[in-house]
Amino acid sequence: MTYGSNCYKFKSDTRKSWTSARHDCVADGADLVSITSAEENQFVTSPTGISMWMGGHDSITEGGWEWTDGSPFRFIHWNAGNPDDYYGEDCLSMLINNGYWNDDNCGYKRGYVCKRRGEK
Ligand SMILES: [Ca+2]
Ligand SMILES: [Ca+2]
């Protein structure tokens, strides 16, 4: 699916840990999805119906969230009470249905969204 100048792949049939999800995206010439606007967040929310991994993480510096693809971590859409670093949660997932974000346990196996940036 394309949105703007980027190409998105929704992997809702496979379940992977955050790290192997990222490997899979990178092997495909992409990266885990980064979200930089409310519109893009809405686009990524709609078709999935399950919690999906995205490219955000704070595994380098606790509380220092960044996107794996290097996009500025400016737009945020945290669910109420998050990020809470519950038992050391460092990876970003999008919650079922409402599209809000949760810092999540990187080892959980979830579906995920890859994003390949279009040529500008
Ligand atoms: Ca954390
Ligand atoms: Ca959390």
Coordinates of C-alpha atoms and ligand atoms in Angstrom, one line a residue:
M1 CA 0.0 0.0 0.0
T2 CA 1.3 3.5 -0.7
Y3 CA 0.6 6.6 1.2
G4 CA 2.2 9.9 0.3
S5 CA 5.5 8.9 -1.3
N6 CA 6.0 5.9 0.9
C7 CA 5.2 2.2 0.6
Y8 CA 3.8 0.2 3.6
K9 CA 3.5 -3.5 4.2
F10 CA 1.1 -4.7 6.9
K11 CA 2.3 -8.0 8.3
S12 CA -0.7 -9.0 10.3
D13 CA -0.5 -12.7 9.6
T14 CA 3.0 -13.2 11.1
R15 CA 4.0 -12.7 14.7
K16 CA 7.5 -11.7 15.6
S17 CA 9.5 -10.1 18.4
W18 CA 10.3 -6.5 17.7
T19 CA 13.9 -7.3 16.7
S20 CA 13.1 -10.0 14.2
A21 CA 10.2 -7.9 12.9
R22 CA 12.7 -5.2 12.2
H23 CA 15.2 -7.6 10.6
D24 CA 12.4 -8.8 8.2
C25 CA 11.6 -5.2 7.2
V26 CA 15.3 -4.3 6.6
A27 CA 15.8 -7.5 4.6
D28 CA 13.0 -6.1 2.4
G29 CA 14.8 -2.8 1.8
A30 CA 12.5 -1.1 4.3
D31 CA 12.4 -0.5 8.1
L32 CA 9.7 -0.7 10.8
V33 CA 7.2 2.0 10.3
S34 CA 7.8 5.5 11.6
I35 CA 4.9 7.8 12.2
T36 CA 5.4 11.5 11.6
S37 CA 1.8 12.9 11.4
A38 CA -1.7 12.3 12.7
E39 CA -2.7 11.5 9.1
E40 CA -0.1 8.8 8.8
N41 CA -1.1 7.5 12.2
Q42 CA -4.6 7.2 11.0
F43 CA -3.5 5.5 7.8
V44 CA -1.5 2.9 9.7
T45 CA -4.3 2.3 12.3
S46 CA -7.2 1.5 10.0
P47 CA -6.5 -1.8 8.3
T48 CA -4.9 -3.9 11.0
G49 CA -7.3 -4.8 13.8
I50 CA -4.4 -6.1 16.0
S51 CA -1.6 -4.6 17.9
M52 CA 1.3 -4.0 15.6
W53 CA 5.0 -3.2 16.1
M54 CA 6.3 0.1 14.9
G55 CA 9.8 1.4 14.6
G56 CA 9.9 3.4 17.8
H57 CA 12.2 2.4 20.7
D58 CA 14.0 3.8 23.7
S59 CA 16.4 0.9 24.1
I60 CA 19.5 3.1 23.8
T61 CA 18.5 5.8 26.4
E62 CA 15.5 5.1 28.6
G63 CA 12.9 7.7 27.7
G64 CA 14.8 8.8 24.6
W65 CA 12.4 7.6 22.0
E66 CA 13.6 7.4 18.4
W67 CA 12.5 5.9 15.1
T68 CA 14.7 3.2 13.6
D69 CA 14.6 4.9 10.2
G70 CA 16.0 8.1 11.6
S71 CA 12.8 10.2 11.3
P72 CA 12.5 12.9 14.0
F73 CA 10.4 11.6 16.9
R74 CA 8.2 14.7 16.9
F75 CA 4.6 13.6 16.4
I76 CA 3.5 11.5 19.4
H77 CA 0.3 9.6 20.1
W78 CA 0.7 7.9 23.5
N79 CA -2.1 6.0 25.1
A80 CA -3.1 7.4 28.5
G81 CA -0.6 6.4 31.2
N82 CA 2.1 5.5 28.6
P83 CA 5.0 5.3 28.1
D84 CA 5.3 3.6 31.6
D85 CA 8.4 1.4 31.0
Y86 CA 6.4 -1.4 32.7
Y87 CA 9.1 -4.0 33.6
G88 CA 11.4 -2.3 31.1
E89 CA 9.3 -1.8 28.0
D90 CA 11.4 -0.3 25.2
C91 CA 9.6 -1.0 22.0
L92 CA 6.6 0.8 20.5
S93 CA 3.4 -0.9 19.5
M94 CA 0.1 0.5 18.3
L95 CA -2.9 -0.6 20.4
I96 CA -5.7 -2.5 18.9
N97 CA -8.5 -0.4 17.4
N98 CA -7.8 3.0 18.9
G99 CA -4.4 3.7 17.3
Y100 CA -2.8 5.0 20.4
W101 CA 0.7 4.0 21.3
N102 CA 2.1 1.7 24.0
D103 CA 5.7 1.1 25.1
D104 CA 5.7 -2.6 25.0
N105 CA 7.8 -5.7 25.8
C106 CA 10.2 -6.1 22.9
G107 CA 10.1 -9.9 23.2
Y108 CA 6.3 -10.2 22.6
K109 CA 5.5 -11.6 19.2
R110 CA 3.2 -9.3 17.3
G111 CA 2.3 -8.3 13.7
Y112 CA 4.2 -5.4 12.4
V113 CA 4.2 -2.7 9.7
C114 CA 7.2 -2.0 7.4
K115 CA 7.7 1.3 5.6
R116 CA 9.9 2.0 2.7
R117 CA 10.5 5.6 1.9
G118 CA 9.8 6.7 -1.6
E119 CA 12.4 8.6 -3.6
K120 CA 12.0 12.3 -3.2
Ligands
CA1 CA 11.6 2.2 28.1
CA2 CA 3.5 0.4 28.4

